[in-house]
Amino acid sequence: MKTTSRSAFNPLKEIQLRVWHLVPFMVTLALAFLAVSILLLLFGVNPIVAFQAMWDGAFGSQNTTAETLVKATPILFVAIGITIAFRGGVVNIGGEGQMIAGALAGVAITLAIGESIGFFVVPIALLTGFFAGGIYGAIAGVLKAYFDVNEILSTIMMNQIMVQLMNFLLNGILLDPEAGVLNNIPKTARISEVAQLPRLSVVFGSFQLFDRTRLHWGFVIAVVLAIIVYVLLWHTTIGYRIRAVGLNIRASRYAGIPVERQIVLSMFLAGGFAGLAGVVQVLGLNYRLQTDGSPTGFTGNAGFNGIVAALFGYLNPVGAIFSSVFFGGLLIGAQQMQRELGVPASMITAINGLIVIFVVSSQIFVKIARRRQMTDALPEAEPILETSVEDGMTT
Amino acid sequence: MIAEIFTASLFASTIRLATPYLFATLGETIGQRSGVLNLGLDGMMLMGAFFAFWVAYLTGSLILALIVAILLGALMGLVMAFISVTMQAEQGISGIGVYLFGLGMSQLLFQKFIGTPRTIDGFPKIAIPVLSDIPVFGEIFFNQNFLVYLAFALVPIVWFVLQRTNFGLMIRAVGQNPEAADAMGISVARVRYTTLILGGILASIAGASLSTALINTFQQNLTGGMGFIAVALVYFGGWRPTGALIGSLLFSFVNALQLQISVVGVGIPAEFAVMSPYIITLIALIFASKRRDKPDALTKPFQRGGA
Amino acid sequence: MLHKRARLLLTAMLVLFAMSFMTVSAQDDGVFRVAAVAPSATTDLAFSQSMYDALLSIQAEMGEENFEFVFQDGTFVVDDAAVALRDWASSGEYDLIIAHGSQFGSILEELAPEFPEVSFAWGTDVNTFGLDNVFAYTAAAEEGGFINGAMAGLLTKSNVIGVVGPIEVGDAAAYINGFVEGAASTNPEAEVNVVYIQSFSDVPLATEAAQTHIANGADILTGTAQMVVGPIAVAQENGVLWFGTQASQAEISGEVGVMFQVYHWEVVLSDIIALIGEGTMGGESYVLTLENGGLVMDFGQAVLP
């Protein structure tokens, strides 16, 4: 919280600060693209063509832009949750497992309710998914707060446990009754029409936006929630307490904040949003829950990517919106590169890794810039992943 | 039934399976003790696994493969140190970036230079004379391959270095309170670079142990997330080498056990069997010793003059 | 933050002024174009490789100037496959789009009705969703499984046989069930132990499963899916015989390889291509069998000199 600079709002200084952030970021991005180009050249791929394909794939048409946003949606949900967790001082690596938990609960209740209450099944399903993910996250929270079990460890374990549980349920009681004798990948029945989140498109005369794409209202829900959580974290008492515990547990305790309960709450919220990511994928995109047999089950790594997106967004939910879209574009665009140029999937993974490394290494320039801007030195508390105090930016 | 399940080979499997976890966890412990989290461990393991396999496949020499793995590991550790210490990048994310890069690169190189999966003759079992003739125990402990022995030998070595040498003292100081260490004249950067290089070497050997000793082949994503489990095991082991040993053994034991149970045919649904190592580890954690040496400066980049 | 806002603005502009993608209809130049997406690597010695090899052999047969294909491998994330399939479908450039993986079925259910002028194929399944532009294909893996099992029953000396399976679904389950039946038919005394490791790709776990089988007395091993590389190595190390499926593992299994059930999808593909040429876009389902030449038993070095 920039308590002092908030009272002296200087637009010129603000712009200067933003531009300062821009320059090193651009330089690093350029370096990243250079490194990627070298990699591409080594394998006989023309980098210019490759990057063109990547951009085309991400934002080149309405369809691809829609796919980017679709990819970004679960990442954003998870990122929101991770932001809360990190701000609250807990490192939640359990996004994958919590997402699955939310999806399982959500699809179960949706199938159970069926069409009996019309579209009211949607909010019920969303809430159920949120609570399921939240409870799963809260378990890790309780283990940390009351049993001193490190949450990184517990959440990694719990991810694997939930994947297996999903395999078990999808092959068992949740299995699609219409799945043929030639049994396929474990999946549930299709949810009814009323439960499906509508596709998001605008058709006005001859003007159309995202028509015939897979973009759905889940994205809008995510963006709205991001803004709400931002307000929650920085403009409410609950948010204050969460952040206080994240910054300094001891001081918070002296201040009378019930630290253990806050930790559980933070994990609950984090898990809840990851759970939402899961149930929204089911209601908005796939209309059923199915797994592909891989360790990431049905999440497609969104739980993982959400963590990176949260950190790229400087642990601010609104920033996470942009970083999630960026990430979505990166992933979708890279696949286009793969399709158009025959670049193997493994190179795409390596490229993703390179970009992440470069972008995250560029933070040092930002830090140096910030240090010069700070006129008053703020006390160095106990950041979890080196999020300095001034990161509570007011966009 | 009990005798059918708890056979000597079950324990021998445990020892063998624990080897890659042990190497990786020990390496990560050293790094984390100095305050740096390396989440890219799995990626480093994959690179080590691929290069060791490739060299062994091309030259037939396992020793050469190991040497190459060590050199590669040092290089990777160096890069990680540059990213985390000099560039002070967010250690959680930079680790994930390294993981992705290692995962993709190892597979890419494999596809390009080897193509279809192949097998090699890996490190053979070496029966320690006399000791391996002891009934039951001989088979379990003294009839394993070279890398297994190396991994277990490293446990007391790492303990010794950490607890009884000057360097170990510096590592612990830097991890606990880098400002104070810096004030005492210890170069925080140099210590962290060293620990990360050591960690990289051990990670690479961990991967090599998979591709040239345990499995004797390479496939995409050979490790399947082992590196992340290893990071978790560091926490489980309380940042101590003996803890790493216990954690690795426990995890592998339950893994070997669930396989044995599946083969022998006790009627547990397969999904629960596969779940069991994770559940057991979790439960064990709750009751584990509270004594923890968590380095206070873990994941915080150090900047002289106050970060 | 300014630069992020700028990006959003730029993106919004692009979106607003986005041109609709080129609507090139499937090119009438006599070249048959295929696009395929598969969940694992083309070198996996199993599922994905079988389709890739099939496409290559069709290309060899029809000639490169008449047949082109693109193959997106490693796409196990269903969503990403959906992106690819939609991209190909809407480009209008492809005569046949293949979704090689039973997890992709639900995508086609949605997608195919939107693009009735494009022909789709998917496997392994028989369900064409009642759509007339969708073909389905699968393999009667239990047939080769039975043969392998019968042979294994005859060859085993210890009367213990080990099976390493992935997840109990689809053609993996079919193969293994066939194998177990086959072994029972020639050797009712033999104990066939089946372990499903719950993953298609976890090589270390598969390896350990194989080791466990051997420790429990197995002198013959079999398995399916791309993680079998590990068990094959274990088999070689211990001189244990190996039976395989989906692709020929003769080379990698060396001296211990006995028999492999090889999928020849090209049998199905040439039929589909011919039908499309005549104007039938779908509605047929195919099963590879030993009878129609879709399944062929290949022999390893343990049998051939």
Coordinates of N, CA, C and O in Angstrom, one line a residue, chain C residues 48-122:
Chain C
S48 N -0.2 -43.6 -31.2 CA -0.1 -42.5 -32.1 C 0.8 -42.9 -33.3 O 0.5 -42.6 -34.5
Q49 N 1.8 -43.7 -33.0 CA 2.7 -44.1 -34.1 C 1.9 -44.9 -35.1 O 2.2 -44.9 -36.3
S50 N 1.0 -45.7 -34.6 CA 0.3 -46.6 -35.6 C -0.5 -45.8 -36.6 O -0.5 -46.2 -37.8
M51 N -1.1 -44.7 -36.2 CA -1.8 -43.9 -37.2 C -0.8 -43.1 -38.1 O -1.0 -43.0 -39.3
Y52 N 0.2 -42.6 -37.5 CA 1.2 -41.9 -38.3 C 1.8 -42.8 -39.4 O 2.0 -42.5 -40.5
D53 N 2.2 -44.1 -39.0 CA 2.7 -45.0 -39.9 C 1.7 -45.3 -41.0 O 2.1 -45.5 -42.2
A54 N 0.4 -45.4 -40.6 CA -0.6 -45.7 -41.6 C -0.7 -44.6 -42.7 O -0.8 -44.8 -43.9
L55 N -0.6 -43.3 -42.2 CA -0.7 -42.2 -43.1 C 0.5 -42.2 -44.1 O 0.4 -42.0 -45.2
L56 N 1.6 -42.5 -43.5 CA 2.8 -42.6 -44.3 C 2.7 -43.7 -45.4 O 3.1 -43.5 -46.6
S57 N 2.1 -44.8 -45.0 CA 2.0 -45.9 -46.0 C 1.0 -45.5 -47.1 O 1.2 -45.9 -48.3
I58 N -0.1 -44.8 -46.7 CA -1.0 -44.4 -47.7 C -0.3 -43.4 -48.7 O -0.5 -43.5 -49.9
Q59 N 0.5 -42.6 -48.1 CA 1.2 -41.6 -49.0 C 2.1 -42.3 -49.9 O 2.3 -41.9 -51.1
A60 N 2.8 -43.3 -49.4 CA 3.7 -44.1 -50.3 C 2.9 -44.7 -51.4 O 3.3 -44.8 -52.6
E61 N 1.7 -45.2 -51.1 CA 0.9 -45.9 -52.1 C 0.3 -45.0 -53.1 O 0.3 -45.2 -54.3
M62 N -0.2 -43.8 -52.6 CA -0.9 -42.9 -53.5 C 0.1 -41.9 -54.2 O -0.2 -41.3 -55.2
G63 N 1.3 -41.8 -53.6 CA 2.2 -40.9 -54.2 C 2.1 -39.6 -53.5 O 1.0 -39.1 -53.2
E64 N 3.3 -38.9 -53.3 CA 3.3 -37.7 -52.5 C 2.5 -36.6 -53.2 O 2.1 -35.6 -52.6
E65 N 2.5 -36.6 -54.6 CA 1.8 -35.5 -55.3 C 0.3 -35.6 -55.2 O -0.4 -34.7 -55.5
N66 N -0.2 -36.8 -54.7 CA -1.6 -37.0 -54.6 C -2.1 -37.0 -53.2 O -3.4 -36.9 -53.0
F67 N -1.3 -37.1 -52.3 CA -1.7 -37.2 -50.9 C -0.8 -36.4 -50.0 O 0.4 -36.7 -49.9
E68 N -1.4 -35.5 -49.2 CA -0.6 -34.8 -48.2 C -1.3 -34.9 -46.9 O -2.5 -35.0 -46.8
F69 N -0.5 -34.8 -45.8 CA -1.1 -34.8 -44.5 C -0.3 -34.0 -43.5 O 0.9 -33.9 -43.6
V70 N -1.0 -33.4 -42.6 CA -0.4 -32.8 -41.4 C -0.7 -33.6 -40.2 O -1.8 -34.2 -40.1
F71 N 0.2 -33.7 -39.2 CA 0.0 -34.5 -38.1 C 0.4 -33.7 -36.8 O 1.5 -33.4 -36.7
Q72 N -0.6 -33.4 -36.0 CA -0.2 -32.8 -34.7 C -0.2 -33.8 -33.6 O -1.2 -34.3 -33.2
D73 N 1.0 -34.1 -33.2 CA 1.2 -35.1 -32.1 C 1.3 -34.5 -30.7 O 1.2 -33.3 -30.6
G74 N 1.4 -35.3 -29.8 CA 1.6 -34.8 -28.4 C 0.4 -34.1 -27.9 O 0.6 -33.3 -26.9
T75 N -0.7 -34.1 -28.5 CA -1.8 -33.3 -28.0 C -2.8 -34.1 -27.1 O -3.8 -34.6 -27.6
F76 N -2.3 -34.3 -25.9 CA -3.2 -35.1 -25.0 C -4.2 -34.2 -24.3 O -5.2 -34.7 -23.7
V77 N -4.0 -32.9 -24.3 CA -5.0 -32.1 -23.7 C -6.2 -31.9 -24.7 O -6.0 -31.4 -25.8
V78 N -7.3 -32.4 -24.3 CA -8.5 -32.5 -25.1 C -8.8 -31.1 -25.7 O -9.1 -30.9 -26.9
D79 N -8.8 -30.1 -24.9 CA -9.1 -28.7 -25.3 C -8.2 -28.3 -26.5 O -8.6 -27.6 -27.4
D80 N -6.9 -28.6 -26.4 CA -6.0 -28.2 -27.4 C -6.3 -28.9 -28.7 O -6.2 -28.3 -29.8
A81 N -6.7 -30.1 -28.6 CA -7.1 -30.9 -29.8 C -8.3 -30.2 -30.4 O -8.5 -30.1 -31.6
A82 N -9.2 -29.7 -29.6 CA -10.4 -29.1 -30.0 C -10.1 -27.8 -30.9 O -10.7 -27.6 -31.9
V83 N -9.1 -27.1 -30.4 CA -8.6 -25.9 -31.2 C -8.1 -26.3 -32.5 O -8.5 -25.7 -33.5
A84 N -7.3 -27.4 -32.5 CA -6.7 -27.8 -33.8 C -7.8 -28.3 -34.8 O -7.8 -27.9 -35.9
L85 N -8.7 -29.1 -34.3 CA -9.8 -29.6 -35.1 C -10.6 -28.5 -35.7 O -10.9 -28.5 -36.9
R86 N -11.0 -27.6 -34.9 CA -11.8 -26.5 -35.3 C -11.1 -25.6 -36.3 O -11.6 -25.2 -37.3
D87 N -9.8 -25.4 -36.1 CA -9.0 -24.7 -37.0 C -8.9 -25.3 -38.4 O -9.2 -24.7 -39.4
W88 N -8.7 -26.6 -38.4 CA -8.6 -27.3 -39.7 C -10.0 -27.3 -40.4 O -10.1 -27.1 -41.6
A89 N -11.0 -27.6 -39.6 CA -12.3 -27.6 -40.2 C -12.7 -26.3 -40.8 O -13.2 -26.3 -42.0
S90 N -12.5 -25.2 -40.1 CA -12.9 -23.9 -40.7 C -12.0 -23.4 -41.8 O -12.4 -22.6 -42.5
S91 N -10.8 -24.0 -41.9 CA -10.0 -23.5 -43.0 C -10.5 -24.0 -44.3 O -10.2 -23.5 -45.4
G92 N -11.2 -25.1 -44.3 CA -11.8 -25.7 -45.5 C -10.7 -26.3 -46.4 O -11.0 -26.7 -47.6
E93 N -9.5 -26.5 -45.9 CA -8.5 -27.0 -46.8 C -8.4 -28.5 -46.8 O -7.6 -29.1 -47.6
Y94 N -9.1 -29.2 -45.9 CA -8.8 -30.6 -45.7 C -10.0 -31.5 -46.1 O -11.1 -31.1 -45.8
D95 N -9.7 -32.6 -46.8 CA -10.8 -33.5 -47.2 C -11.2 -34.4 -46.0 O -12.3 -34.8 -45.9
L96 N -10.2 -34.7 -45.2 CA -10.5 -35.6 -44.1 C -9.7 -35.1 -42.9 O -8.6 -34.9 -42.9
I97 N -10.5 -35.1 -41.8 CA -9.8 -34.7 -40.5 C -10.0 -35.8 -39.5 O -11.1 -36.3 -39.3
I98 N -8.8 -36.2 -39.0 CA -8.8 -37.4 -38.1 C -8.6 -37.0 -36.6 O -7.6 -36.3 -36.4
A99 N -9.4 -37.4 -35.8 CA -9.2 -37.2 -34.3 C -8.8 -38.5 -33.7 O -9.7 -39.4 -33.4
H100 N -7.5 -38.8 -33.6 CA -7.1 -40.1 -33.2 C -6.9 -40.2 -31.7 O -5.9 -40.0 -31.1
G101 N -8.0 -40.6 -31.1 CA -8.0 -40.7 -29.6 C -9.4 -40.7 -29.2 O -10.2 -39.9 -29.5
S102 N -9.8 -41.7 -28.3 CA -11.2 -41.8 -27.9 C -11.6 -40.6 -27.0 O -12.8 -40.3 -26.9
Q103 N -10.6 -39.9 -26.5 CA -11.0 -38.8 -25.7 C -11.5 -37.6 -26.5 O -12.0 -36.6 -26.0
F104 N -11.3 -37.7 -27.8 CA -11.7 -36.6 -28.7 C -13.1 -36.7 -29.2 O -13.6 -35.8 -29.9
G105 N -13.8 -37.8 -28.9 CA -15.1 -38.0 -29.4 C -16.1 -36.9 -29.1 O -16.8 -36.4 -30.0
S106 N -16.0 -36.4 -27.9 CA -17.0 -35.4 -27.5 C -16.8 -34.1 -28.3 O -17.7 -33.3 -28.6
I107 N -15.6 -33.8 -28.7 CA -15.3 -32.7 -29.6 C -16.0 -32.8 -30.9 O -16.7 -31.9 -31.4
L108 N -15.9 -34.0 -31.5 CA -16.5 -34.2 -32.8 C -18.0 -34.1 -32.8 O -18.6 -33.6 -33.7
E109 N -18.5 -34.6 -31.7 CA -20.0 -34.5 -31.5 C -20.5 -33.1 -31.7 O -21.6 -32.9 -32.2
E110 N -19.7 -32.1 -31.2 CA -20.1 -30.7 -31.3 C -19.7 -30.1 -32.6 O -20.4 -29.3 -33.2
L111 N -18.5 -30.5 -33.1 CA -17.9 -29.8 -34.2 C -18.5 -30.3 -35.5 O -18.7 -29.5 -36.4
A112 N -18.6 -31.6 -35.7 CA -19.0 -32.1 -37.0 C -20.3 -31.5 -37.5 O -20.4 -31.2 -38.7
P113 N -21.3 -31.4 -36.7 CA -22.6 -30.8 -37.3 C -22.4 -29.4 -37.8 O -23.1 -28.9 -38.7
E114 N -21.4 -28.6 -37.2 CA -21.2 -27.3 -37.7 C -20.5 -27.2 -39.0 O -20.5 -26.2 -39.7
F115 N -19.8 -28.3 -39.4 CA -19.1 -28.3 -40.7 C -19.5 -29.5 -41.5 O -18.7 -30.4 -41.7
P116 N -20.7 -29.5 -42.0 CA -21.2 -30.7 -42.7 C -20.5 -31.0 -44.0 O -20.6 -32.1 -44.5
E117 N -19.8 -30.0 -44.5 CA -19.1 -30.2 -45.8 C -17.7 -30.9 -45.6 O -17.0 -31.2 -46.6
V118 N -17.3 -31.1 -44.3 CA -16.0 -31.7 -44.1 C -16.2 -33.1 -43.5 O -17.2 -33.3 -42.8
S119 N -15.3 -33.9 -43.9 CA -15.4 -35.3 -43.4 C -14.5 -35.6 -42.2 O -13.3 -35.1 -42.2
F120 N -15.0 -36.2 -41.2 CA -14.2 -36.4 -40.0 C -14.1 -37.9 -39.7 O -15.0 -38.7 -40.1
A121 N -13.0 -38.3 -39.1 CA -12.9 -39.7 -38.7 C -12.3 -39.7 -37.3 O -11.5 -38.9 -36.9
W122 N -12.7 -40.7 -36.4 CA -12.1 -40.8 -35.1 C -12.1 -42.2 -34.6 O -12.8 -43.1 -35.1

